[in-house]
């Protein structure tokens, strides 16, 4: 899904646009600092020798829960000051209370990826701040690709051994029931917030809404919203007749009937949440069987660079061996026979 994240201009392609603070240095490219010839724009966390660089922006969080803050960082070429040049990450609520802080010191002149789990206690506005640490000599650490990603819509209840839990509260290590009743650990979670404005421009970003009972008695038990390409489990005689399978996976957008299953209008921001197991699984969302994140080419290409790299680091075999789908997957053009 080509969607955005909570951080504005985290790639610094537009210089300091979206960022506030003091002594911002976003004028140079990666090649200037690392000598690799890359024209990719980055930020340096030590602009001038007589000032402390502070760089921040305010983000809005819709729900309490954990959201990953991700970025990559490195030391400048010719400045081998491992453990001496870095920056501090602070998350500050609207009352000025620091809810998270961590010091980051890159170890060399190659990019390091960092993913910090930020536990937000409630909805609201929070300042995401980066403050220079180390020798104040204008040769600081560099940083790039800052993202905060907030494909179930947030608020969806997932069946777990601890009862139903909001999907956005799930974290790596948490147990979730699959359709067979096995409690499996979550390996990775990610989320993306899609502004209303983006949905107005591109209707493929708008969620598909399933009314209670639209897929059968009690399926779902409560209104369920998922991303258009998120696949739902469909069973019954039509699946047997047309596909010789008792259960098949179908993209949500293919099930739209204009009545009990419809695509939402673009009238509010929406947050899509992913979670990944060791394999592809069927889970219960609002009591309705649906897929976990399936890291195929289409899904991986919908992630931003850092999220994609994180998944591939956890599952390097994805570079050569695809994950087998939990059930037969029906393409959109063929799925119409299940609706009509």
Short mmCIF file of C-alpha atoms in Angstrom, two decimals:
data_model
loop_
_atom_site.label_atom_id
_atom_site.label_comp_id
_atom_site.label_asym_id
_atom_site.label_seq_id
_atom_site.Cartn_x
_atom_site.Cartn_y
_atom_site.Cartn_z
CA UNK A 1 0.00 0.00 0.00
CA UNK A 2 1.52 3.33 -0.99
CA UNK A 3 0.74 5.21 2.20
CA UNK A 4 2.41 7.78 4.42
CA UNK A 5 3.67 7.87 8.01
CA UNK A 6 3.30 10.23 10.97
CA UNK A 7 6.67 11.87 10.43
CA UNK A 8 6.72 14.63 7.82
CA UNK A 9 9.77 14.67 5.52
CA UNK A 10 11.66 12.02 7.49
CA UNK A 11 13.83 11.48 4.41
CA UNK A 12 14.96 15.17 4.41
CA UNK A 13 14.39 15.29 0.65
CA UNK A 14 12.76 18.68 1.28
CA UNK A 15 15.51 19.95 3.57
CA UNK A 16 14.18 21.00 6.97
CA UNK A 17 10.52 21.20 5.88
CA UNK A 18 8.33 19.81 8.66
CA UNK A 19 11.08 20.10 11.27
CA UNK A 20 11.58 22.72 13.99
CA UNK A 21 14.43 23.34 16.42
CA UNK A 22 17.85 24.98 16.53
CA UNK A 23 20.98 24.62 14.40
CA UNK A 24 19.32 22.36 11.82
CA UNK A 25 21.68 21.00 9.17
CA UNK A 26 19.82 19.38 6.27
CA UNK A 27 21.62 20.94 3.31
CA UNK A 28 24.01 18.15 2.33
CA UNK A 29 23.74 14.73 0.79
CA UNK A 30 24.89 11.34 1.98
CA UNK A 31 27.88 11.40 -0.37
CA UNK A 32 29.26 14.50 1.37
CA UNK A 33 29.40 12.69 4.70
CA UNK A 34 30.13 9.09 3.69
CA UNK A 35 32.05 9.57 0.45
CA UNK A 36 29.88 7.09 -1.40
CA UNK A 37 28.62 9.44 -4.10
CA UNK A 38 24.99 9.13 -3.05
CA UNK A 39 22.83 12.23 -3.71
CA UNK A 40 20.41 11.17 -0.96
CA UNK A 41 19.73 14.11 1.41
CA UNK A 42 20.35 13.51 5.14
CA UNK A 43 20.50 15.50 8.40
CA UNK A 44 23.59 16.05 10.56
CA UNK A 45 23.19 16.21 14.34
CA UNK A 46 25.89 18.87 14.90
CA UNK A 47 25.45 21.82 12.58
CA UNK A 48 27.77 24.44 14.10
CA UNK A 49 30.54 24.09 16.68
CA UNK A 50 29.09 26.71 19.03
CA UNK A 51 25.48 25.45 19.04
CA UNK A 52 23.53 22.37 20.13
CA UNK A 53 21.43 20.87 17.37
CA UNK A 54 17.84 20.10 18.39
CA UNK A 55 15.45 18.78 15.75
CA UNK A 56 11.80 17.94 16.43
CA UNK A 57 8.25 17.76 15.17
CA UNK A 58 4.86 17.12 16.77
CA UNK A 59 2.82 14.06 15.80
CA UNK A 60 -0.74 13.12 16.68
CA UNK A 61 -1.45 9.66 18.08
CA UNK A 62 -5.00 8.33 17.65
CA UNK A 63 -4.88 5.51 20.20
CA UNK A 64 -2.93 4.42 23.24
CA UNK A 65 -0.46 1.66 22.35
CA UNK A 66 2.98 0.90 20.99
CA UNK A 67 4.22 2.56 17.79
CA UNK A 68 7.69 1.94 16.31
CA UNK A 69 9.96 4.94 15.72
CA UNK A 70 12.48 3.97 13.07
CA UNK A 71 15.52 5.64 11.54
CA UNK A 72 19.03 4.93 10.30
CA UNK A 73 22.19 6.62 11.45
CA UNK A 74 25.97 6.63 10.86
CA UNK A 75 29.16 8.52 11.68
CA UNK A 76 30.76 10.89 9.20
CA UNK A 77 33.68 9.64 7.13
CA UNK A 78 37.00 10.63 8.69
CA UNK A 79 35.46 11.07 12.15
CA UNK A 80 35.90 7.66 13.84
CA UNK A 81 34.32 8.74 17.13
CA UNK A 82 32.30 5.68 18.04
CA UNK A 83 30.51 6.16 21.38
CA UNK A 84 31.40 9.88 21.32
CA UNK A 85 29.16 11.35 18.62
CA UNK A 86 25.42 10.74 18.67
CA UNK A 87 22.05 12.09 19.71
CA UNK A 88 19.27 11.60 22.24
CA UNK A 89 15.74 10.64 21.23
CA UNK A 90 12.97 12.07 23.43
CA UNK A 91 9.21 11.63 23.19
CA UNK A 92 7.41 14.38 25.13
CA UNK A 93 3.68 14.67 25.78
CA UNK A 94 1.64 17.89 25.55
CA UNK A 95 2.24 18.57 29.27
CA UNK A 96 6.01 18.48 28.85
CA UNK A 97 6.44 15.03 30.40
CA UNK A 98 9.13 12.85 28.82
CA UNK A 99 7.56 9.43 28.20
CA UNK A 100 10.59 7.96 26.40
CA UNK A 101 14.28 8.78 26.13
CA UNK A 102 17.25 6.93 24.64
CA UNK A 103 20.79 7.91 23.67
CA UNK A 104 22.02 6.66 20.29
CA UNK A 105 25.72 6.43 19.36
CA UNK A 106 26.41 5.01 15.87
CA UNK A 107 29.48 2.80 15.70
CA UNK A 108 30.89 3.48 12.25
CA UNK A 109 30.62 4.99 8.79
CA UNK A 110 27.99 2.52 7.58
CA UNK A 111 24.28 2.88 8.14
CA UNK A 112 22.72 1.28 11.22
CA UNK A 113 18.96 0.71 11.42
CA UNK A 114 17.23 1.44 14.73
CA UNK A 115 13.65 0.63 15.70
CA UNK A 116 12.41 1.95 19.05
CA UNK A 117 9.09 0.78 20.50
CA UNK A 118 7.33 3.87 21.87
CA UNK A 119 4.53 3.15 24.35
CA UNK A 120 2.01 5.97 24.10
CA UNK A 121 -0.23 6.07 27.22
CA UNK A 122 -3.11 7.83 25.47
CA UNK A 123 -4.20 9.59 22.31
CA UNK A 124 -2.87 13.11 21.86
CA UNK A 125 -0.05 15.26 20.52
CA UNK A 126 3.56 14.28 21.21
CA UNK A 127 6.89 15.91 20.38
CA UNK A 128 9.43 13.62 18.69
CA UNK A 129 12.79 15.22 19.43
CA UNK A 130 16.42 14.53 18.49
CA UNK A 131 19.16 16.35 20.47
CA UNK A 132 22.88 16.43 19.66
CA UNK A 133 25.23 14.50 21.98
CA UNK A 134 29.02 14.33 22.02
CA UNK A 135 31.84 16.64 21.03
CA UNK A 136 30.46 20.00 19.86
CA UNK A 137 32.79 20.36 16.88
CA UNK A 138 30.33 20.50 13.93
CA UNK A 139 31.16 16.88 13.00
CA UNK A 140 28.11 15.03 14.29
CA UNK A 141 26.32 11.79 13.54
CA UNK A 142 24.04 11.77 10.50
CA UNK A 143 20.46 10.52 10.46
CA UNK A 144 17.94 9.67 7.74
CA UNK A 145 14.64 7.92 6.96
CA UNK A 146 12.87 8.75 10.21
CA UNK A 147 9.43 7.16 10.30
CA UNK A 148 6.68 6.44 12.80
CA UNK A 149 4.27 3.96 11.29
CA UNK A 150 0.76 3.77 12.72
CA UNK A 151 -3.77 -4.60 7.66
CA UNK A 152 -6.27 -4.16 10.07
CA UNK A 153 -7.65 -0.79 10.94
CA UNK A 154 -6.68 0.33 14.46
CA UNK A 155 -9.35 -0.64 16.97
CA UNK A 156 -9.94 -4.09 15.45
CA UNK A 157 -10.18 -6.76 18.16
CA UNK A 158 -7.95 -9.83 17.68
CA UNK A 159 -8.53 -13.15 19.47
CA UNK A 160 -5.68 -13.98 21.91
CA UNK A 161 -5.20 -16.24 24.96
CA UNK A 162 -5.85 -13.10 27.05
CA UNK A 163 -9.15 -12.40 25.32
CA UNK A 164 -9.81 -9.97 22.50
CA UNK A 165 -7.15 -7.27 22.18
CA UNK A 166 -6.96 -4.16 19.97
CA UNK A 167 -4.66 -4.92 17.06
CA UNK A 168 -2.58 -1.78 17.66
CA UNK A 169 -1.67 -3.05 21.17
CA UNK A 170 -0.02 -6.24 19.89
CA UNK A 171 3.77 -6.41 20.19
CA UNK A 172 6.45 -8.91 19.20
CA UNK A 173 6.28 -11.88 21.57
CA UNK A 174 2.55 -11.55 22.26
CA UNK A 175 0.47 -14.67 21.61
CA UNK A 176 -2.41 -14.70 19.14
CA UNK A 177 -4.77 -17.57 18.32
CA UNK A 178 -4.84 -18.85 14.77
CA UNK A 179 -7.95 -20.43 13.24
CA UNK A 180 -6.86 -23.86 14.49
CA UNK A 181 -6.78 -22.61 18.08
CA UNK A 182 -2.98 -22.58 18.38
CA UNK A 183 -1.42 -19.71 20.36
CA UNK A 184 1.41 -18.35 18.19
CA UNK A 185 3.92 -15.58 18.98
CA UNK A 186 3.87 -12.37 16.97
CA UNK A 187 7.28 -11.77 15.35
CA UNK A 188 6.84 -8.26 13.94
CA UNK A 189 4.28 -5.46 13.95
CA UNK A 190 4.00 -2.34 11.86
CA UNK A 191 1.42 0.35 11.27
CA UNK A 192 0.67 3.20 8.90
CA UNK A 193 -1.57 6.23 9.24
CA UNK A 194 -3.25 7.34 6.01
CA UNK A 195 -4.48 10.95 6.10
CA UNK A 196 -7.96 11.72 4.81
CA UNK A 197 -6.43 13.93 2.12
CA UNK A 198 -4.50 10.98 0.65
CA UNK A 199 -7.66 8.85 0.57
CA UNK A 200 -9.52 11.58 -1.31
CA UNK A 201 -6.82 11.55 -3.98
CA UNK A 202 -6.42 7.75 -4.11
CA UNK A 203 -9.50 5.68 -3.29
CA UNK A 204 -7.40 2.49 -3.17
CA UNK A 205 -6.23 3.69 0.27
CA UNK A 206 -9.75 3.68 1.72
CA UNK A 207 -10.66 0.73 3.96
CA UNK A 208 -13.28 -1.89 3.15
CA UNK A 209 -15.97 -2.11 5.83
CA UNK A 210 -17.76 -5.36 6.71
CA UNK A 211 -21.03 -4.98 8.61
CA UNK A 212 -21.85 -7.57 11.32
CA UNK A 213 -22.95 -10.85 9.73
CA UNK A 214 -21.95 -9.82 6.20
CA UNK A 215 -19.82 -12.97 5.74
CA UNK A 216 -22.17 -15.31 7.62
CA UNK A 217 -23.83 -15.58 11.00
CA UNK A 218 -21.67 -13.67 13.48
CA UNK A 219 -19.01 -13.03 10.83
CA UNK A 220 -17.89 -10.51 11.77
CA UNK A 221 -19.43 -10.10 15.20
CA UNK A 222 -18.80 -6.35 15.08
CA UNK A 223 -18.13 -3.91 12.26
CA UNK A 224 -14.72 -4.72 10.76
CA UNK A 225 -12.54 -2.52 8.56
CA UNK A 226 -9.45 -3.70 6.68
CA UNK A 227 -7.25 -2.44 3.86
CA UNK A 228 -8.61 -3.18 0.36
CA UNK A 229 -6.03 -5.87 -0.46
CA UNK A 230 -6.26 -7.55 2.95
CA UNK A 231 -7.57 -11.07 2.39
CA UNK A 232 -10.59 -12.58 4.12
CA UNK A 233 -11.31 -16.29 4.53
CA UNK A 234 -14.38 -17.37 2.56
CA UNK A 235 -15.90 -20.85 2.85
CA UNK A 236 -18.97 -22.67 1.59
CA UNK A 237 -20.38 -24.36 -1.47
CA UNK A 238 -19.27 -21.66 -3.92
CA UNK A 239 -15.64 -22.11 -2.87
CA UNK A 240 -16.03 -25.88 -3.30
CA UNK A 241 -17.78 -25.54 -6.66
CA UNK A 242 -15.51 -23.01 -8.30
CA UNK A 243 -12.14 -23.66 -6.67
CA UNK A 244 -12.39 -27.21 -5.26
CA UNK A 245 -11.42 -25.90 -1.83
CA UNK A 246 -13.53 -25.66 1.32
CA UNK A 247 -11.84 -22.37 2.25
CA UNK A 248 -10.16 -19.70 0.13
CA UNK A 249 -8.59 -16.29 0.74
CA UNK A 250 -10.08 -13.35 -1.13
CA UNK A 251 -9.03 -9.66 -1.19
CA UNK A 252 -11.53 -7.57 0.76
CA UNK A 253 -12.10 -5.23 -2.19
CA UNK A 254 -13.31 -8.22 -4.25
CA UNK A 255 -16.12 -8.89 -1.77
CA UNK A 256 -17.69 -5.43 -1.93
CA UNK A 257 -21.43 -5.72 -2.62
CA UNK A 258 -22.44 -2.10 -2.15
CA UNK A 259 -24.58 -2.94 0.87
CA UNK A 260 -23.23 -4.95 3.80
CA UNK A 261 -19.68 -4.83 2.44
CA UNK A 262 -18.58 -1.46 1.08
CA UNK A 263 -15.56 0.75 0.63
CA UNK A 264 -15.50 3.60 3.13
CA UNK A 265 -15.74 7.23 2.14
CA UNK A 266 -12.73 9.46 2.74
CA UNK A 267 -14.04 11.33 5.77
CA UNK A 268 -11.32 10.67 8.37
CA UNK A 269 -7.72 9.53 8.78
CA UNK A 270 -7.26 5.77 9.03
CA UNK A 271 -4.51 3.70 10.66
CA UNK A 272 -3.63 0.31 9.16
CA UNK A 273 -1.83 -2.21 11.41
CA UNK A 274 0.16 -5.27 10.30
CA UNK A 275 1.41 -8.21 12.35
CA UNK A 276 3.57 -11.10 11.23
CA UNK A 277 4.12 -14.67 12.44
CA UNK A 278 6.79 -17.20 11.47
CA UNK A 279 4.38 -18.35 8.78
CA UNK A 280 1.22 -17.11 7.10
CA UNK A 281 -1.75 -17.69 9.42
CA UNK A 282 -5.51 -17.25 9.64
CA UNK A 283 -6.53 -15.25 12.72
CA UNK A 284 -9.85 -14.10 14.14
CA UNK A 285 -10.56 -10.38 13.78
CA UNK A 286 -13.87 -9.36 15.36
CA UNK A 287 -14.54 -13.11 15.36
CA UNK A 288 -14.06 -13.30 11.58
CA UNK A 289 -11.28 -15.40 9.99
CA UNK A 290 -8.78 -13.26 8.11
CA UNK A 291 -5.11 -13.42 7.18
CA UNK A 292 -2.08 -12.26 9.11
CA UNK A 293 0.45 -10.17 7.19
CA UNK A 294 1.72 -12.17 4.21
CA UNK A 295 5.18 -10.93 3.14
CA UNK A 296 4.86 -11.59 -0.57
CA UNK A 297 6.23 -9.24 -3.19
CA UNK A 298 3.03 -7.15 -3.30
CA UNK A 299 2.87 -6.72 0.47
CA UNK A 300 6.58 -6.07 0.93
CA UNK A 301 6.56 -3.47 -1.82
CA UNK A 302 3.82 -1.68 0.11
CA UNK A 303 6.12 -1.16 3.10
CA UNK A 304 8.56 1.71 3.31
CA UNK A 305 12.27 0.95 2.96
CA UNK A 306 13.04 0.56 6.66
CA UNK A 307 10.03 -1.62 7.40
CA UNK A 308 10.81 -3.82 4.39
CA UNK A 309 14.45 -4.13 5.48
CA UNK A 310 13.36 -5.02 9.01
CA UNK A 311 11.11 -7.83 7.77
CA UNK A 312 13.85 -9.14 5.46
CA UNK A 313 16.35 -9.04 8.35
CA UNK A 314 13.97 -11.17 10.43
CA UNK A 315 13.25 -13.50 7.51
CA UNK A 316 16.27 -13.45 5.14
CA UNK A 317 14.86 -16.48 3.32
CA UNK A 318 12.22 -14.18 1.81
CA UNK A 319 14.90 -12.97 -0.60
CA UNK A 320 14.84 -16.37 -2.30
CA UNK A 321 11.93 -18.42 -0.91
CA UNK A 322 8.35 -17.10 -0.80
CA UNK A 323 6.10 -17.70 2.20
CA UNK A 324 3.42 -20.29 1.45
CA UNK A 325 -0.08 -18.87 1.82
CA UNK A 326 -2.24 -20.38 4.57
CA UNK A 327 -5.04 -21.09 2.06
CA UNK A 328 -5.52 -20.90 -1.70
CA UNK A 329 -5.50 -17.25 -2.75
CA UNK A 330 -8.18 -16.14 -5.22
CA UNK A 331 -7.35 -13.23 -7.50
CA UNK A 332 -9.74 -10.33 -7.79
CA UNK A 333 -10.98 -11.15 -11.30
CA UNK A 334 -11.97 -14.67 -10.25
CA UNK A 335 -13.48 -13.69 -6.90
CA UNK A 336 -16.64 -12.23 -8.45
CA UNK A 337 -18.20 -15.70 -8.58
CA UNK A 338 -18.19 -15.76 -4.78
CA UNK A 339 -20.18 -12.53 -4.57
CA UNK A 340 -22.63 -12.81 -7.47
#
